[in-house]
mmCIF file of C-alpha atoms in Angstrom:
data_model
loop_
_atom_site.group_PDB
_atom_site.id
_atom_site.type_symbol
_atom_site.label_atom_id
_atom_site.label_comp_id
_atom_site.label_asym_id
_atom_site.label_seq_id
_atom_site.Cartn_x
_atom_site.Cartn_y
_atom_site.Cartn_z
ATOM 1 C CA MET A 1 0.000 0.000 0.000
ATOM 2 C CA SER A 2 1.371 3.416 -0.941
ATOM 3 C CA THR A 3 2.295 5.711 1.935
ATOM 4 C CA GLY A 4 2.325 8.876 -0.166
ATOM 5 C CA THR A 5 6.015 9.402 0.647
ATOM 6 C CA ARG A 6 9.071 8.274 -1.263
ATOM 7 C CA GLU A 7 9.981 4.775 -0.194
ATOM 8 C CA ILE A 8 13.433 3.787 1.021
ATOM 9 C CA PRO A 9 13.910 0.080 0.248
ATOM 10 C CA LEU A 10 15.702 -2.312 2.551
ATOM 11 C CA ALA A 11 18.276 -3.134 -0.134
ATOM 12 C CA ARG A 12 19.109 -2.236 -3.718
ATOM 13 C CA PRO A 13 21.985 -3.399 -5.950
ATOM 14 C CA LEU A 14 24.219 -0.834 -7.637
ATOM 15 C CA LEU A 15 24.246 -1.651 -11.351
ATOM 16 C CA ASP A 16 25.291 0.600 -14.229
ATOM 17 C CA GLU A 17 26.167 0.684 -17.903
ATOM 18 C CA ARG A 18 29.114 -1.689 -17.453
ATOM 19 C CA GLU A 19 26.879 -4.585 -16.426
ATOM 20 C CA GLU A 20 24.564 -3.775 -19.351
ATOM 21 C CA GLU A 21 27.514 -3.795 -21.750
ATOM 22 C CA LEU A 22 28.805 -7.154 -20.501
ATOM 23 C CA VAL A 23 25.363 -8.775 -20.560
ATOM 24 C CA LEU A 24 24.808 -7.550 -24.105
ATOM 25 C CA GLU A 25 28.109 -9.137 -25.151
ATOM 26 C CA VAL A 26 26.918 -12.485 -23.790
ATOM 27 C CA LEU A 27 23.518 -12.187 -25.464
ATOM 28 C CA ARG A 28 25.165 -11.458 -28.787
ATOM 29 C CA SER A 29 27.597 -14.353 -28.362
ATOM 30 C CA GLY A 30 24.827 -16.938 -28.125
ATOM 31 C CA ARG A 31 26.614 -18.698 -25.231
ATOM 32 C CA LEU A 32 24.159 -18.320 -22.369
ATOM 33 C CA SER A 33 25.331 -21.243 -20.241
ATOM 34 C CA LEU A 34 28.532 -23.247 -19.689
ATOM 35 C CA GLY A 35 30.431 -20.606 -21.613
ATOM 36 C CA PRO A 36 33.698 -18.678 -21.217
ATOM 37 C CA THR A 37 32.168 -15.808 -19.224
ATOM 38 C CA ILE A 38 31.600 -18.134 -16.270
ATOM 39 C CA GLU A 39 35.171 -19.374 -16.408
ATOM 40 C CA ARG A 40 36.464 -15.806 -16.516
ATOM 41 C CA PHE A 41 34.365 -14.839 -13.502
ATOM 42 C CA GLU A 42 35.624 -17.862 -11.563
ATOM 43 C CA GLU A 43 39.234 -16.944 -12.292
ATOM 44 C CA LEU A 44 38.728 -13.321 -11.260
ATOM 45 C CA ILE A 45 36.979 -14.062 -7.971
ATOM 46 C CA ALA A 46 39.450 -16.796 -7.024
ATOM 47 C CA GLU A 47 42.237 -14.276 -7.525
ATOM 48 C CA ARG A 48 40.364 -11.641 -5.494
ATOM 49 C CA VAL A 49 39.813 -13.843 -2.431
ATOM 50 C CA GLY A 50 43.080 -15.766 -2.561
ATOM 51 C CA ALA A 51 41.647 -19.214 -3.210
ATOM 52 C CA PRO A 52 43.271 -21.400 -5.895
ATOM 53 C CA TYR A 53 39.964 -22.841 -7.092
ATOM 54 C CA ALA A 54 36.427 -21.481 -7.499
ATOM 55 C CA ALA A 55 33.298 -22.914 -9.113
ATOM 56 C CA ALA A 56 30.223 -20.782 -9.784
ATOM 57 C CA VAL A 57 26.860 -22.318 -8.908
ATOM 58 C CA SER A 58 23.173 -21.415 -8.913
ATOM 59 C CA SER A 59 23.187 -20.218 -5.280
ATOM 60 C CA GLY A 60 25.238 -20.173 -2.119
ATOM 61 C CA THR A 61 22.852 -22.811 -0.776
ATOM 62 C CA ALA A 62 23.618 -25.065 -3.745
ATOM 63 C CA GLY A 63 27.319 -24.695 -3.024
ATOM 64 C CA LEU A 64 26.884 -25.605 0.638
ATOM 65 C CA HIS A 65 24.762 -28.599 -0.331
ATOM 66 C CA MET A 66 27.446 -29.928 -2.672
ATOM 67 C CA LEU A 67 30.142 -29.491 -0.017
ATOM 68 C CA ALA A 68 27.967 -31.442 2.446
ATOM 69 C CA HIS A 69 27.428 -34.104 -0.227
ATOM 70 C CA ILE A 70 31.162 -34.355 -0.967
ATOM 71 C CA ALA A 71 31.851 -34.688 2.768
ATOM 72 C CA GLY A 72 29.710 -37.830 2.776
ATOM 73 C CA LEU A 73 27.273 -36.568 5.392
ATOM 74 C CA GLY A 74 24.125 -38.622 5.795
ATOM 75 C CA PRO A 75 21.617 -40.329 8.096
ATOM 76 C CA GLY A 76 22.952 -40.919 11.594
ATOM 77 C CA ASP A 77 25.450 -38.056 11.353
ATOM 78 C CA GLU A 78 25.185 -34.860 13.374
ATOM 79 C CA VAL A 79 26.392 -31.538 12.006
ATOM 80 C CA ILE A 80 26.866 -28.464 14.192
ATOM 81 C CA THR A 81 26.094 -24.980 12.927
ATOM 82 C CA SER A 82 25.043 -21.573 14.203
ATOM 83 C CA PRO A 83 21.445 -20.870 15.266
ATOM 84 C CA LEU A 84 21.815 -17.251 14.149
ATOM 85 C CA SER A 85 21.961 -17.560 10.378
ATOM 86 C CA PHE A 86 19.902 -18.159 7.278
ATOM 87 C CA VAL A 87 18.261 -21.590 7.092
ATOM 88 C CA SER A 88 20.577 -22.798 4.317
ATOM 89 C CA SER A 89 23.390 -23.177 6.869
ATOM 90 C CA ALA A 90 21.443 -26.160 8.212
ATOM 91 C CA ASN A 91 19.410 -27.164 5.154
ATOM 92 C CA CYS A 92 22.580 -27.957 3.221
ATOM 93 C CA PHE A 93 23.268 -31.069 5.297
ATOM 94 C CA ILE A 94 19.660 -31.850 6.245
ATOM 95 C CA LEU A 95 19.124 -32.445 2.510
ATOM 96 C CA GLU A 96 21.714 -35.244 2.828
ATOM 97 C CA GLY A 97 19.893 -36.779 5.800
ATOM 98 C CA ALA A 98 22.141 -35.489 8.587
ATOM 99 C CA THR A 99 20.763 -34.125 11.866
ATOM 100 C CA PRO A 100 21.233 -30.466 12.891
ATOM 101 C CA VAL A 101 22.822 -29.479 16.181
ATOM 102 C CA PHE A 102 23.160 -25.824 17.138
ATOM 103 C CA ALA A 103 26.006 -24.230 19.089
ATOM 104 C CA ASP A 104 25.096 -20.898 20.659
ATOM 105 C CA VAL A 105 26.688 -17.631 19.550
ATOM 106 C CA ASP A 106 29.005 -15.122 21.155
ATOM 107 C CA SER A 107 26.948 -12.146 22.318
ATOM 108 C CA ARG A 108 29.381 -9.634 20.816
ATOM 109 C CA THR A 109 30.271 -11.100 17.417
ATOM 110 C CA LEU A 110 26.987 -13.024 16.877
ATOM 111 C CA ASN A 111 29.093 -15.865 15.439
ATOM 112 C CA MET A 112 29.356 -19.388 16.809
ATOM 113 C CA ASP A 113 31.094 -19.499 20.196
ATOM 114 C CA PRO A 114 33.970 -22.025 20.003
ATOM 115 C CA GLY A 115 33.266 -23.017 23.614
ATOM 116 C CA THR A 116 29.661 -23.982 22.863
ATOM 117 C CA LEU A 117 30.849 -25.784 19.728
ATOM 118 C CA GLU A 118 33.185 -27.956 21.773
ATOM 119 C CA ALA A 119 30.406 -28.755 24.233
ATOM 120 C CA ALA A 120 27.991 -29.734 21.441
ATOM 121 C CA ILE A 121 30.232 -32.418 19.914
ATOM 122 C CA THR A 122 29.147 -36.037 20.378
ATOM 123 C CA GLU A 123 30.318 -39.362 18.975
ATOM 124 C CA ARG A 124 27.873 -38.823 16.101
ATOM 125 C CA THR A 125 29.237 -35.395 15.100
ATOM 126 C CA LYS A 126 30.781 -35.472 11.638
ATOM 127 C CA ALA A 127 31.033 -31.842 10.511
ATOM 128 C CA VAL A 128 30.769 -28.162 11.390
ATOM 129 C CA VAL A 129 29.260 -25.411 9.230
ATOM 130 C CA ALA A 130 30.774 -22.157 10.524
ATOM 131 C CA VAL A 131 28.988 -18.933 9.581
ATOM 132 C CA ASP A 132 30.474 -15.465 9.036
ATOM 133 C CA MET A 133 27.340 -13.700 10.240
ATOM 134 C CA PHE A 134 26.498 -10.254 8.879
ATOM 135 C CA GLY A 135 29.876 -10.200 7.120
ATOM 136 C CA TYR A 136 31.923 -10.552 10.332
ATOM 137 C CA PRO A 137 34.509 -13.365 10.174
ATOM 138 C CA CYS A 138 33.991 -16.236 12.607
ATOM 139 C CA GLU A 139 36.713 -17.459 14.979
ATOM 140 C CA LEU A 140 38.057 -19.631 12.195
ATOM 141 C CA ASP A 141 41.360 -20.684 13.762
ATOM 142 C CA GLU A 142 39.733 -21.828 17.013
ATOM 143 C CA ILE A 143 36.921 -23.602 15.179
ATOM 144 C CA ARG A 144 39.410 -25.245 12.827
ATOM 145 C CA ALA A 145 41.576 -26.400 15.743
ATOM 146 C CA ILE A 146 38.554 -28.005 17.417
ATOM 147 C CA SER A 147 37.445 -29.599 14.139
ATOM 148 C CA ASP A 148 40.913 -30.978 13.398
ATOM 149 C CA ARG A 149 41.332 -32.322 16.913
ATOM 150 C CA ARG A 150 37.968 -34.097 16.786
ATOM 151 C CA GLY A 151 38.267 -35.277 13.179
ATOM 152 C CA LEU A 152 35.406 -33.153 11.843
ATOM 153 C CA VAL A 153 34.850 -31.734 8.371
ATOM 154 C CA LEU A 154 34.735 -27.918 8.421
ATOM 155 C CA ILE A 155 32.706 -25.915 5.880
ATOM 156 C CA GLU A 156 32.637 -22.103 5.882
ATOM 157 C CA ASP A 157 29.350 -20.367 5.122
ATOM 158 C CA ALA A 158 30.770 -17.021 4.012
ATOM 159 C CA ALA A 159 27.676 -16.167 1.942
ATOM 160 C CA GLU A 160 27.508 -12.739 3.613
ATOM 161 C CA ALA A 161 31.232 -12.064 3.877
ATOM 162 C CA LEU A 162 32.784 -11.373 0.472
ATOM 163 C CA GLY A 163 35.493 -8.775 1.091
ATOM 164 C CA ALA A 164 35.880 -9.511 4.807
ATOM 165 C CA GLU A 165 39.297 -10.204 6.325
ATOM 166 C CA TYR A 166 40.404 -12.509 9.120
ATOM 167 C CA LYS A 167 43.841 -11.956 10.657
ATOM 168 C CA GLY A 168 44.880 -9.772 7.743
ATOM 169 C CA ARG A 169 43.854 -12.219 5.012
ATOM 170 C CA ALA A 170 40.753 -12.301 2.842
ATOM 171 C CA VAL A 171 37.984 -14.666 3.831
ATOM 172 C CA GLY A 172 38.339 -17.492 1.349
ATOM 173 C CA SER A 173 42.138 -17.630 1.560
ATOM 174 C CA GLN A 174 42.369 -19.545 4.840
ATOM 175 C CA GLY A 175 42.432 -23.056 3.372
ATOM 176 C CA ILE A 176 38.833 -23.953 4.260
ATOM 177 C CA SER A 177 36.219 -24.759 1.610
ATOM 178 C CA GLY A 178 33.152 -22.549 1.634
ATOM 179 C CA VAL A 179 30.794 -20.344 -0.331
ATOM 180 C CA PHE A 180 29.945 -16.737 -1.129
ATOM 181 C CA GLY A 181 26.441 -15.710 -2.192
ATOM 182 C CA PHE A 182 25.339 -13.187 -4.827
ATOM 183 C CA TYR A 183 21.692 -12.494 -3.963
ATOM 184 C CA PRO A 184 20.670 -8.866 -4.812
ATOM 185 C CA ASN A 185 21.333 -7.597 -1.263
ATOM 186 C CA LYS A 186 24.871 -8.998 -1.160
ATOM 187 C CA GLN A 187 28.138 -7.110 -1.608
ATOM 188 C CA LEU A 188 28.343 -8.512 -5.143
ATOM 189 C CA ALA A 189 24.880 -8.869 -6.682
ATOM 190 C CA THR A 190 24.009 -10.995 -9.704
ATOM 191 C CA GLY A 191 20.341 -11.693 -8.941
ATOM 192 C CA GLU A 192 20.861 -15.317 -7.984
ATOM 193 C CA GLY A 193 24.043 -17.298 -7.720
ATOM 194 C CA GLY A 194 26.995 -18.178 -5.559
ATOM 195 C CA ILE A 195 30.461 -19.623 -5.743
ATOM 196 C CA VAL A 196 32.317 -22.434 -4.026
ATOM 197 C CA PHE A 197 35.889 -21.602 -3.062
ATOM 198 C CA THR A 198 38.273 -24.403 -2.200
ATOM 199 C CA HIS A 199 41.947 -25.180 -1.802
ATOM 200 C CA SER A 200 41.473 -28.771 -2.994
ATOM 201 C CA GLU A 201 41.736 -29.504 -6.704
ATOM 202 C CA GLU A 202 39.854 -32.776 -6.217
ATOM 203 C CA GLU A 203 36.982 -31.020 -4.451
ATOM 204 C CA TRP A 204 36.881 -28.353 -7.169
ATOM 205 C CA GLN A 205 36.624 -31.022 -9.865
ATOM 206 C CA LEU A 206 33.817 -32.762 -7.963
ATOM 207 C CA VAL A 207 31.854 -29.517 -7.588
ATOM 208 C CA LYS A 208 32.157 -28.818 -11.311
ATOM 209 C CA SER A 209 30.867 -32.305 -12.064
ATOM 210 C CA LEU A 210 28.102 -32.335 -9.447
ATOM 211 C CA ARG A 211 26.740 -28.913 -10.465
ATOM 212 C CA ASN A 212 26.244 -30.240 -14.011
ATOM 213 C CA GLN A 213 24.262 -33.457 -13.412
ATOM 214 C CA GLY A 214 27.356 -35.501 -12.590
ATOM 215 C CA ARG A 215 28.928 -35.105 -16.023
ATOM 216 C CA ASP A 216 32.691 -35.449 -16.371
ATOM 217 C CA TYR A 217 34.030 -31.958 -15.554
ATOM 218 C CA ARG A 218 36.658 -32.294 -18.299
ATOM 219 C CA GLY A 219 33.996 -32.365 -20.984
ATOM 220 C CA GLY A 220 33.171 -35.222 -23.309
ATOM 221 C CA ALA A 221 29.801 -36.518 -24.401
ATOM 222 C CA TRP A 222 26.845 -34.488 -23.141
ATOM 223 C CA PHE A 223 24.977 -37.600 -22.035
ATOM 224 C CA HIS A 224 27.982 -39.169 -20.287
ATOM 225 C CA HIS A 225 27.375 -39.064 -16.515
ATOM 226 C CA VAL A 226 30.052 -40.420 -14.177
ATOM 227 C CA ARG A 227 28.136 -39.851 -10.902
ATOM 228 C CA VAL A 228 24.772 -38.768 -9.543
ATOM 229 C CA GLY A 229 24.671 -34.982 -9.659
ATOM 230 C CA PHE A 230 22.478 -31.907 -9.497
ATOM 231 C CA ASN A 231 21.381 -29.127 -11.790
ATOM 232 C CA TYR A 232 23.183 -26.346 -9.927
ATOM 233 C CA ARG A 233 24.533 -24.613 -13.024
ATOM 234 C CA TRP A 234 24.889 -20.862 -13.304
ATOM 235 C CA THR A 235 24.484 -18.790 -16.499
ATOM 236 C CA ASP A 236 26.859 -16.647 -18.501
ATOM 237 C CA VAL A 237 24.385 -13.764 -18.239
ATOM 238 C CA GLN A 238 24.740 -13.810 -14.456
ATOM 239 C CA ALA A 239 28.503 -14.189 -14.765
ATOM 240 C CA ALA A 240 28.599 -11.092 -16.965
ATOM 241 C CA ILE A 241 26.814 -9.109 -14.269
ATOM 242 C CA GLY A 242 29.264 -10.585 -11.756
ATOM 243 C CA ILE A 243 32.298 -9.429 -13.726
ATOM 244 C CA GLY A 244 30.864 -5.919 -13.839
ATOM 245 C CA GLN A 245 30.330 -6.033 -10.103
ATOM 246 C CA LEU A 246 33.822 -7.396 -9.480
ATOM 247 C CA GLU A 247 35.369 -4.556 -11.478
ATOM 248 C CA LYS A 248 33.941 -2.089 -8.966
ATOM 249 C CA LEU A 249 33.922 -4.315 -5.885
ATOM 250 C CA GLU A 250 36.388 -2.167 -3.937
ATOM 251 C CA ARG A 251 34.188 0.866 -4.580
ATOM 252 C CA LEU A 252 31.074 -1.055 -3.531
ATOM 253 C CA LEU A 253 32.743 -2.204 -0.309
ATOM 254 C CA SER A 254 33.959 1.318 0.418
ATOM 255 C CA LEU A 255 30.516 2.845 -0.162
ATOM 256 C CA ARG A 256 28.936 0.250 2.123
ATOM 257 C CA ALA A 257 31.460 1.020 4.844
ATOM 258 C CA GLU A 258 30.743 4.753 4.481
ATOM 259 C CA VAL A 259 26.978 4.187 4.799
ATOM 260 C CA ALA A 260 27.546 2.017 7.872
ATOM 261 C CA ALA A 261 29.811 4.613 9.498
ATOM 262 C CA ARG A 262 27.229 7.333 8.869
ATOM 263 C CA TYR A 263 24.489 5.235 10.483
ATOM 264 C CA THR A 264 26.690 4.552 13.491
ATOM 265 C CA GLN A 265 27.304 8.270 13.949
ATOM 266 C CA LEU A 266 23.635 9.189 13.527
ATOM 267 C CA LEU A 267 22.575 6.538 16.042
ATOM 268 C CA GLU A 268 24.995 7.590 18.779
ATOM 269 C CA ASP A 269 22.237 9.183 20.868
ATOM 270 C CA VAL A 270 19.542 6.606 20.021
ATOM 271 C CA GLU A 271 19.016 3.779 22.478
ATOM 272 C CA VAL A 272 19.982 0.913 20.185
ATOM 273 C CA GLU A 273 22.957 -1.456 19.966
ATOM 274 C CA PRO A 274 24.907 -1.555 16.681
ATOM 275 C CA LEU A 275 26.884 -4.527 15.419
ATOM 276 C CA CYS A 276 30.325 -4.948 16.934
ATOM 277 C CA ALA A 277 33.191 -2.922 15.531
ATOM 278 C CA ASP A 278 36.231 -4.345 13.759
ATOM 279 C CA ASP A 279 39.233 -5.362 15.824
ATOM 280 C CA PRO A 280 42.857 -6.203 14.908
ATOM 281 C CA THR A 281 41.904 -9.705 13.686
ATOM 282 C CA HIS A 282 38.434 -9.150 12.215
ATOM 283 C CA ARG A 283 37.464 -6.792 9.403
ATOM 284 C CA ARG A 284 33.772 -6.826 8.551
ATOM 285 C CA SER A 285 32.484 -6.669 5.002
ATOM 286 C CA TRP A 286 29.260 -4.718 5.391
ATOM 287 C CA PHE A 287 26.318 -6.807 4.236
ATOM 288 C CA VAL A 288 23.393 -5.377 6.215
ATOM 289 C CA TYR A 289 23.044 -2.738 8.912
ATOM 290 C CA VAL A 290 21.446 -4.475 11.886
ATOM 291 C CA ILE A 291 20.663 -2.967 15.270
ATOM 292 C CA ALA A 292 19.333 -4.428 18.509
ATOM 293 C CA LEU A 293 16.485 -2.565 20.177
ATOM 294 C CA PRO A 294 16.507 -2.049 23.946
ATOM 295 C CA ALA A 295 15.078 -4.863 26.035
ATOM 296 C CA GLY A 296 11.318 -4.510 26.328
ATOM 297 C CA ALA A 297 10.887 -2.474 23.145
ATOM 298 C CA ASP A 298 7.958 -3.510 20.949
ATOM 299 C CA ARG A 299 9.818 -4.456 17.785
ATOM 300 C CA ASP A 300 6.680 -5.227 15.787
ATOM 301 C CA ARG A 301 5.308 -1.755 16.516
ATOM 302 C CA VAL A 302 8.623 -0.108 15.627
ATOM 303 C CA MET A 303 8.766 -1.928 12.296
ATOM 304 C CA THR A 304 5.123 -1.113 11.569
ATOM 305 C CA GLU A 305 5.767 2.586 12.146
ATOM 306 C CA LEU A 306 8.865 2.564 9.921
ATOM 307 C CA ARG A 307 6.985 0.817 7.123
ATOM 308 C CA ALA A 308 4.099 3.263 7.447
ATOM 309 C CA GLN A 309 6.610 5.969 6.515
ATOM 310 C CA GLY A 310 7.891 4.048 3.492
ATOM 311 C CA ILE A 311 11.028 2.790 5.233
ATOM 312 C CA GLY A 312 12.047 -0.812 4.573
ATOM 313 C CA THR A 313 12.876 -2.960 7.576
ATOM 314 C CA ALA A 314 12.840 -6.625 8.580
ATOM 315 C CA GLU A 315 13.590 -8.967 11.460
ATOM 316 C CA TYR A 316 17.242 -9.907 11.022
ATOM 317 C CA VAL A 317 17.306 -12.794 11.633
ATOM 318 C CA PRO A 318 15.004 -15.282 13.384
ATOM 319 C CA CYS A 319 16.823 -18.251 14.915
ATOM 320 C CA VAL A 320 17.103 -21.222 12.583
ATOM 321 C CA HIS A 321 16.237 -23.778 15.268
ATOM 322 C CA LEU A 322 12.942 -21.988 16.036
ATOM 323 C CA GLN A 323 11.644 -22.137 12.465
ATOM 324 C CA PRO A 324 8.385 -24.138 12.282
ATOM 325 C CA TYR A 325 9.888 -27.088 10.404
ATOM 326 C CA MET A 326 12.767 -27.303 12.891
ATOM 327 C CA ARG A 327 10.359 -27.423 15.844
ATOM 328 C CA GLU A 328 8.144 -30.010 14.163
ATOM 329 C CA THR A 329 10.884 -32.285 12.825
ATOM 330 C CA TYR A 330 13.551 -32.112 15.532
ATOM 331 C CA GLY A 331 11.694 -30.849 18.597
ATOM 332 C CA PHE A 332 13.727 -27.675 19.096
ATOM 333 C CA GLY A 333 12.221 -24.984 21.291
ATOM 334 C CA GLU A 334 13.024 -21.887 23.291
ATOM 335 C CA GLY A 335 15.992 -22.250 25.600
ATOM 336 C CA THR A 336 18.108 -24.305 23.197
ATOM 337 C CA CYS A 337 20.419 -21.366 22.406
ATOM 338 C CA PRO A 338 19.577 -18.573 24.853
ATOM 339 C CA VAL A 339 22.147 -16.043 23.627
ATOM 340 C CA ALA A 340 21.059 -16.312 20.000
ATOM 341 C CA GLU A 341 17.383 -16.273 20.996
ATOM 342 C CA GLY A 342 17.859 -13.128 23.069
ATOM 343 C CA VAL A 343 19.647 -11.352 20.235
ATOM 344 C CA ALA A 344 17.184 -12.485 17.553
ATOM 345 C CA SER A 345 14.224 -11.202 19.551
ATOM 346 C CA ARG A 346 15.573 -7.627 19.465
ATOM 347 C CA THR A 347 17.315 -7.188 16.108
ATOM 348 C CA LEU A 348 16.072 -5.501 12.964
ATOM 349 C CA ALA A 349 17.671 -4.313 9.743
ATOM 350 C CA LEU A 350 17.619 -0.739 8.482
ATOM 351 C CA PRO A 351 17.750 0.229 4.784
ATOM 352 C CA PHE A 352 21.285 -0.420 3.609
ATOM 353 C CA PHE A 353 22.908 -0.291 0.163
ATOM 354 C CA PRO A 354 25.895 1.459 -1.453
ATOM 355 C CA GLN A 355 24.006 4.375 -2.991
ATOM 356 C CA LEU A 356 21.911 5.202 0.106
ATOM 357 C CA GLU A 357 21.942 8.995 0.472
ATOM 358 C CA ALA A 358 22.821 10.774 3.710
ATOM 359 C CA ASP A 359 19.478 12.587 3.895
ATOM 360 C CA ASP A 360 17.628 9.275 3.564
ATOM 361 C CA GLN A 361 19.685 7.864 6.412
ATOM 362 C CA GLU A 362 18.791 10.887 8.524
ATOM 363 C CA ARG A 363 15.134 10.283 7.737
ATOM 364 C CA VAL A 364 15.446 6.620 8.753
ATOM 365 C CA VAL A 365 17.114 7.463 12.047
ATOM 366 C CA GLU A 366 14.593 10.171 12.923
ATOM 367 C CA ALA A 367 11.727 7.770 12.191
ATOM 368 C CA LEU A 368 13.390 5.143 14.352
ATOM 369 C CA ARG A 369 13.944 7.628 17.161
ATOM 370 C CA ALA A 370 10.294 8.662 17.083
ATOM 371 C CA ALA A 371 9.107 5.056 17.001
ATOM 372 C CA LEU A 372 11.171 4.234 20.064
#
């Protein structure tokens, strides 16, 4: 319903003539899928994040699913992940028949607490899916040490963290296999899509085969399938958009950081809690701007008032283990992960994208202040 005022959306990709030019080149080439534009994008992003191998796929979720499949996860296995994430962090191994276990988060970083991870491990635990929540790198070295010591597969869900750095190195360069996502609200937006990054040539070859119905990744007959696979292919049209986005990625990341810094300054005298700041070992890549309302605030009313003024907002994010299908299938309920549940009950996202103007941010903050 129209509010009569100009709307400020929750997210909006920054696309320009360069993406149009690259897409037009693909359209004129006639190679819309499995073409050279995808290969070029894979090479460029692997170079950017410091991973030797990258394989573009239809979504970050598809990439996580293939990594869970390659790890051999299945019925009887438990996999530990974060309760404060998008559902794909758990769905990726549930699709293989494994059982989800959730390790509570650190109240400051909102990432999985290594201490709760250690406590959640049982004799049935086979893997860990670590999440870089809201673009803030997880405690990868501690989580990797625990995983190595206990013989667990480690997968990094970095869907929200392209451009982030952990201990001075880009996320993706740490030796762990994982994914980035390219949904329209991400740092690099192609509409749909994602990419698997890995430091294992064998795993890279398997992903390229699995994404294309189990065909031999080296080519050969179209109807020659060497394994059961999926249709998780990407398109050259999306890859063309991705190349355009990659060419200006540093600018996009810088603009996002500027918008975030402006919000933080404007909110200094508003009774809300921002996301944690960077420290010497963690550099956030700004994906969304999320705040926590004060305890006791009526979040639903606040969001209703913002929307009534044409301001986009959303709960960010409900706990995975409290989703209806999780409750019904696995019996999860309140109290499973109290830190994550407390955070999730108070957080909401404000409009956030690279081209968000300062006066629009001021309008958002004033509306928020009045609603509180």
